[in-house]
XYZ file of C-alpha atoms in Angstrom:
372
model
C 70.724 55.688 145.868
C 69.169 57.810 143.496
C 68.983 56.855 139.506
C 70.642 59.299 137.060
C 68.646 60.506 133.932
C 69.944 61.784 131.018
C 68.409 62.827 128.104
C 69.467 63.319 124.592
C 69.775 67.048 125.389
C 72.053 66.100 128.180
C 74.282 63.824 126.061
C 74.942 66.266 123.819
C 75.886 68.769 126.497
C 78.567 66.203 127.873
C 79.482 65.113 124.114
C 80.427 68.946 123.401
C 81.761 69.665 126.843
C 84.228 66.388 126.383
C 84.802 67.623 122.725
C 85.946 71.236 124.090
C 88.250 69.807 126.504
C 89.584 67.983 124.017
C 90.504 70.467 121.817
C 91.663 73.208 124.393
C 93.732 70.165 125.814
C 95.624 69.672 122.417
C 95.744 73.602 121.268
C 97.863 73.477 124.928
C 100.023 71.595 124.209
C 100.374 73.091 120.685
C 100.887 75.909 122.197
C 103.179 75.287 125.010
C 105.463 72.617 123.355
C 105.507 70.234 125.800
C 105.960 66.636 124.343
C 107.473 64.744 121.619
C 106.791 64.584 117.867
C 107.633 61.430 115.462
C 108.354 62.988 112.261
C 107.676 59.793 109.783
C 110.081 59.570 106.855
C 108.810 59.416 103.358
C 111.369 58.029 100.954
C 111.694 59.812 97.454
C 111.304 63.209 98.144
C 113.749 65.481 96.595
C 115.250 66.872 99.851
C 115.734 67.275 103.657
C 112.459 68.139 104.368
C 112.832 65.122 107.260
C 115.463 67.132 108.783
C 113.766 70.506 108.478
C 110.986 69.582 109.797
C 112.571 67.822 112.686
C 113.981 71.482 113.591
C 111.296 73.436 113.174
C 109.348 71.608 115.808
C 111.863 71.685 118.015
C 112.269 75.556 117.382
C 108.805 75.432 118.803
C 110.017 73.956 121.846
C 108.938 69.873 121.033
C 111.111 67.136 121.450
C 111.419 65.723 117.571
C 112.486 62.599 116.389
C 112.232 61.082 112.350
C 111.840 57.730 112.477
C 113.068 56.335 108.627
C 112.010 53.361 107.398
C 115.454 50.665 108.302
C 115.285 51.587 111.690
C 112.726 49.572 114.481
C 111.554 53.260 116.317
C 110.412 52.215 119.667
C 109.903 55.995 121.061
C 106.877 57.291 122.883
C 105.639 60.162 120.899
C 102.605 62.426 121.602
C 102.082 63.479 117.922
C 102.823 61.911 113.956
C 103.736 63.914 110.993
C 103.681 62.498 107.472
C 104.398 64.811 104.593
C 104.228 64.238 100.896
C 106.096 65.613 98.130
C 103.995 66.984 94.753
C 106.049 68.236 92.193
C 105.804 72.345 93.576
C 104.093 71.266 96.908
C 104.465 69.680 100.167
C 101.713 68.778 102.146
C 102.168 67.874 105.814
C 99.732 66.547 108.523
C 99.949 66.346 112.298
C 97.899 63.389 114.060
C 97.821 62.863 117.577
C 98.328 59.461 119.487
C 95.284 57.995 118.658
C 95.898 58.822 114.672
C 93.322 61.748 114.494
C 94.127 64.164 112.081
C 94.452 67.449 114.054
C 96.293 69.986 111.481
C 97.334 69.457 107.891
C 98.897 72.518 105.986
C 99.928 72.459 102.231
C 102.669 74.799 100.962
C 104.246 76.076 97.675
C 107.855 75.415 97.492
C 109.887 78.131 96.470
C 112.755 77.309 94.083
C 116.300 76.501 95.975
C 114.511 77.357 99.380
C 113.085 74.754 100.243
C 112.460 74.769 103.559
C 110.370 77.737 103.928
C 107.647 76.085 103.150
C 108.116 74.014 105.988
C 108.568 77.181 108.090
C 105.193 78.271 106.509
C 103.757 74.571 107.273
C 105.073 74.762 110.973
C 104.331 78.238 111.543
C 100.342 77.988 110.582
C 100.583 74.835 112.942
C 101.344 77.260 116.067
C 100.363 80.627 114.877
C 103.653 81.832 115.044
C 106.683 82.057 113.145
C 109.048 79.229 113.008
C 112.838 80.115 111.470
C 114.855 77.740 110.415
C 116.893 79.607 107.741
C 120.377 79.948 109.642
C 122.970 78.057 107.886
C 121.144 77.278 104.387
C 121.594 80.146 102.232
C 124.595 78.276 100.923
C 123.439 77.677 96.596
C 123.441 75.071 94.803
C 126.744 74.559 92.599
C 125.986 75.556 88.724
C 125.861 72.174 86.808
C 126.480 71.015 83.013
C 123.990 68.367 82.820
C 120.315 67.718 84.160
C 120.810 66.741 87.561
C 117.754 64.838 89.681
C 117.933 63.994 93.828
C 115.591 61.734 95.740
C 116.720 61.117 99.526
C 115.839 57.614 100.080
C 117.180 57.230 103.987
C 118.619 59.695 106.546
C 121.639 60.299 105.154
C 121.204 58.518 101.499
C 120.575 59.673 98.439
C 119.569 58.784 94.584
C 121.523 61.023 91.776
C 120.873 60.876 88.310
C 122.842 62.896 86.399
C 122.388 63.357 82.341
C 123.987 65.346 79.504
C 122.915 65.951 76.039
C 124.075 64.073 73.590
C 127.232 66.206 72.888
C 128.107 66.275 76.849
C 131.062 64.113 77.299
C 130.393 60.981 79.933
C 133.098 63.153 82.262
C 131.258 65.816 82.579
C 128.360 64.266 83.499
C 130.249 62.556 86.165
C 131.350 65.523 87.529
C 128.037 67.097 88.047
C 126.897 63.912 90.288
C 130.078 64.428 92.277
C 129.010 68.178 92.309
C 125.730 67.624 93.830
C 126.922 64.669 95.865
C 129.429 67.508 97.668
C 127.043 69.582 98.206
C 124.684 67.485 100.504
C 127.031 65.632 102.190
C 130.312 65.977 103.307
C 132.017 62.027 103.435
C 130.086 59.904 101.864
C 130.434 56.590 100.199
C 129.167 56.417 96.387
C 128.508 53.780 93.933
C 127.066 54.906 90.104
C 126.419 53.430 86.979
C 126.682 54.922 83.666
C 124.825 54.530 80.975
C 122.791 56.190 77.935
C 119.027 57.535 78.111
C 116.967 58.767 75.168
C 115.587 62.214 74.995
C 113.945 64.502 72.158
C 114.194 67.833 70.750
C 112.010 70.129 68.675
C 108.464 70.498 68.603
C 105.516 69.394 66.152
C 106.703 67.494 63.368
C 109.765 68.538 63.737
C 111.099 65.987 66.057
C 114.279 64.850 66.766
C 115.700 61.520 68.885
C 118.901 61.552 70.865
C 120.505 59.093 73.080
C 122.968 61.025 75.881
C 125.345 60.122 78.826
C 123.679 59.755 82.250
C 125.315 58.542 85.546
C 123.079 57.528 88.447
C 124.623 56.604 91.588
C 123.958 56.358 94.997
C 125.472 58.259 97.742
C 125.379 57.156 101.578
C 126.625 59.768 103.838
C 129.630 58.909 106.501
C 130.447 60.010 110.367
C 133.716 61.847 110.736
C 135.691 63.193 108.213
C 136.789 59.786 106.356
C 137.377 60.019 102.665
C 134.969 59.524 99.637
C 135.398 56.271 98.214
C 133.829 53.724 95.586
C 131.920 51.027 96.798
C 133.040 47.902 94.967
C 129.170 46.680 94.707
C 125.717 48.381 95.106
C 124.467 47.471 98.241
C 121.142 45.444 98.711
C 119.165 47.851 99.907
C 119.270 49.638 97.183
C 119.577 47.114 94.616
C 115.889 48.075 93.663
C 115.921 51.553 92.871
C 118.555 50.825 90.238
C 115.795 47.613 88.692
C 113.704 50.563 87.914
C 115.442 52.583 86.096
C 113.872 53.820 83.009
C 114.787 56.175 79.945
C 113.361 59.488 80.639
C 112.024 61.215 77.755
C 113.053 65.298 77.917
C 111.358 67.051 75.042
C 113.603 70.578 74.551
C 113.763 73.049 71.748
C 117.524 73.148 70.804
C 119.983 69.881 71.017
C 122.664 71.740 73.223
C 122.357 71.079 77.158
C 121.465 74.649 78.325
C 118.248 74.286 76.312
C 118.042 70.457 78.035
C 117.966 72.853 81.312
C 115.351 75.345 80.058
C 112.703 73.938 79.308
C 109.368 75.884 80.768
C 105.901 74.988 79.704
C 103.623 71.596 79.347
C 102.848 68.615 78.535
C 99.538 67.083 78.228
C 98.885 63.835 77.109
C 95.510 61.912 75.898
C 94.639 58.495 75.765
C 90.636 57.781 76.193
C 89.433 54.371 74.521
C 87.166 54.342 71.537
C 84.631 57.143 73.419
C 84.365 60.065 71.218
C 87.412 59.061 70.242
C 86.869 60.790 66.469
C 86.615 63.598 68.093
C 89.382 66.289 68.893
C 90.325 67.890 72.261
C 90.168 71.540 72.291
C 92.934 73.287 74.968
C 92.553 76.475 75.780
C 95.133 78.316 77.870
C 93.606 81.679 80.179
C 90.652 81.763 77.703
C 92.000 81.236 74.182
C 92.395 78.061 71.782
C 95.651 76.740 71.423
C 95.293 73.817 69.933
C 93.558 70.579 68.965
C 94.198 66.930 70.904
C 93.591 63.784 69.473
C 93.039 60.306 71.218
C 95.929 58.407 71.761
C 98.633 61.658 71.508
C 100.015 64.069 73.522
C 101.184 67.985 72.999
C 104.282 70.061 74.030
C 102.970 74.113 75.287
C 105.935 76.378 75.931
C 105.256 78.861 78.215
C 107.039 81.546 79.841
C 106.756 81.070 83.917
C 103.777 82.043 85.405
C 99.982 81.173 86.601
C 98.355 79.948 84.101
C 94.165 78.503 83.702
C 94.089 75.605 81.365
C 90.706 74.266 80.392
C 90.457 71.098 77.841
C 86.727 70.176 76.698
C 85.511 68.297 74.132
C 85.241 70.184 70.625
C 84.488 73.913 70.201
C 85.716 77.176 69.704
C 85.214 79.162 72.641
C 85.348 78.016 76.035
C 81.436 76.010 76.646
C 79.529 77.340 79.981
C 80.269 75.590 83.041
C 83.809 74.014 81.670
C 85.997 73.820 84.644
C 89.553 74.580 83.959
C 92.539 73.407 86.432
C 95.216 76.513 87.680
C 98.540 75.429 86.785
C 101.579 77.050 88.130
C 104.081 77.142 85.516
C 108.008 77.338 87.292
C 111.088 78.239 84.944
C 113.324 75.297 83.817
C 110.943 72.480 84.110
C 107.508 70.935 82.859
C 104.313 70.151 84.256
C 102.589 66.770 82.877
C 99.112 66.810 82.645
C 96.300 64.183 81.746
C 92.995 64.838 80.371
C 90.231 61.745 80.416
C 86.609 61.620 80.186
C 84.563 61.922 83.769
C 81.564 60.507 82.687
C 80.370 59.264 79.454
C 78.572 61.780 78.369
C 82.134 63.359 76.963
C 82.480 65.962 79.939
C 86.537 66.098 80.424
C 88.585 65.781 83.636
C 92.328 67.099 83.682
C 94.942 66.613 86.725
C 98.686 66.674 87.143
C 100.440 63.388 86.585
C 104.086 62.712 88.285
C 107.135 63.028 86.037
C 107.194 58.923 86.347
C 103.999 58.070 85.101
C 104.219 60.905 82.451
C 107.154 58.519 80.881
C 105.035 55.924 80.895
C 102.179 57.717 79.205
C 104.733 58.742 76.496
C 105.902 55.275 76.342
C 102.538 54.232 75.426
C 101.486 57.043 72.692
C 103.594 57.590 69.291
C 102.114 60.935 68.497
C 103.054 64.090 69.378
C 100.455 66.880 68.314
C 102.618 69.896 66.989
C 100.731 73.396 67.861
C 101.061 76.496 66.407
């Protein structure tokens, strides 16, 4: 029998030849939809991007499945998705059975269509366009109060509703039965109401409130039973309502349309003793707009829009080589930002921070920087 030589030339021949089959094998079945997808849930995301994602794939001809987190999924599947929620993102990835990441697409999300950026996602997956639009053109109901969703299983969902400190408790009820209608329709509720603190006014001009909020949970039903009360939170969900914190809204005018309105952001600073004698200089597109110092954080109302915000350390003028972060400014709501030192040699570093851990930065600094 004769003996087989390779060399490294060889090897790498086979090594590329197996990696080409390999990826003409998968782009296949990408292409021809034939086999299953686990879609994996991801609690706390503010909407049914498990469920449109589950029908865009199978739009493409795949057999999808979510598998949420209280259920033991023991389905074959031939590829994973994950997706995560950013505040005006969502960023989903596609791993095959062995967990290799094969395709990962991030998308904008465009403001009470949601799920076209999951088209978008889905479509730049296959190369094709995915629709999934039929049957969700129906709006959102107007509300009185600030009203916040996070879909925490497949047919469950966390509602906090609050009102200004004029809104009556009633009203703010009504808005999480408003919202509650709207996504499901039988459901089972429980809520709690209660007061949160929020302020108004900018600079030194500050005011504190305390309003009405009701949070509740609402767990959809088969059939067409009736709403009703539960007499106790259930278990499950017992934790959600441990961590319930005051959030801090910082609006121009006390009345509850301005609690809706407001458009711009928020950057806080908190960076030991370094440099801390010295100021932060935040310039928005180019040009000064203020001064930060350690330990405080500023309000910047802006009108919607794209926006290049660079924070450095001292100076007038924007310093050579000063990177500045794009921030995409949406009407009605705020984007948190945090600026720390990267090194310490005083170059700055500033990134978006989650409305959460912006209340706990605020929670933690007592002075807000007022800006002309």
């Amino acid at each position: 029998m004769g003996l087989m030589i390779f060399s490294k030339n060889s090897e790498s021949l086979i090594m590329k030849h197996f990696s080409l089959t390999l990826i003409l094998s998968l782009q296949l079945l990408l292409c021809f939809g034939n086999g299953s997808v686990k879609i994996e849930f991801s609690p706390g995301v503010d909407g049914d991007y498990d469920l449109f994602l589950k029908e865009a794939f199978e739009k493409a001809s795949y057999n999808a499945f979510v598998s949420y987190s209280n259920e033991k999924e023991t389905r074959d599947y031939d590829f994973r998705v994950t997706y995560s929620k950013e505040k005006k993102s969502i960023k989903v990835l596609l791993f095959n059975r062995e967990n290799e990441l094969i395709k990962q697409s991030k998308q904008q999300v465009a403001r009470l269509k949601s799920w076209k950026s999951v088209e978008a996602a889905v479509s730049e997956f296959f190369n094709q366009e995915i629709d999934i639009s039929e049957g969700k053109q129906k709006s959102p109901p107007d509300f009185n109060a600030s009203v916040k969703v996070s879909k925490i299983d497949s047919a469950t969902y966390l509602i906090t509703s609050q009102g200004a400190a004029a809104s009556s408790i009633n009203s703010v009820e009504e808005d999480f039965f408003r919202i509650s209608d709207f996504l499901l329709s039988s459901y089972n509720f429980y809520f709690e109401n209660s007061n949160y603190h929020y302020q108004t006014g900018s600079g030194l001009a500050v005011y504190d409130h305390v309003g009405k909020q009701t949070m509740g949970i609402v767990i959809g039903v088969k059939g067409n039973e009736e709403s009703k009360k539960l007499k106790e939170l259930p278990k499950q969900f017992q934790n959600y309502f441990s961590k319930k914190i005051d959030h801090p809204i910082l609006v121009t005018d006390s009345s509850v349309e301005a609690n809706r309105s407001s458009t711009g952001i928020i950057l806080f600073r908190s960076t030991g003793y370094s440099f801390s004698a010295r100021d932060f200089k935040i310039f928005i597109d180019g040009q000064l707009k203020c001064s930060l110092t350690n330990k405080s954080y500023v309000y910047l109302p802006l009108n919607e829009g794209v926006y290049f915000l660079t924070v450095q350390l001292g100076g007038k003028k924007v310093k050579a080589g000063t990177k500045s972060i794009r921030v995409d400014v949406i009407q009605n709501e705020i984007s948190y930002l945090e600026s720390m030192f990267a090194d310490g040699f005083g170059a700055v570093v500033t990134q978006e921070v989650e409305e959460l851990n912006a209340s706990r930065l605020k929670s933690d600094l007592n002075n807000q920087v007022g800006c002309e």
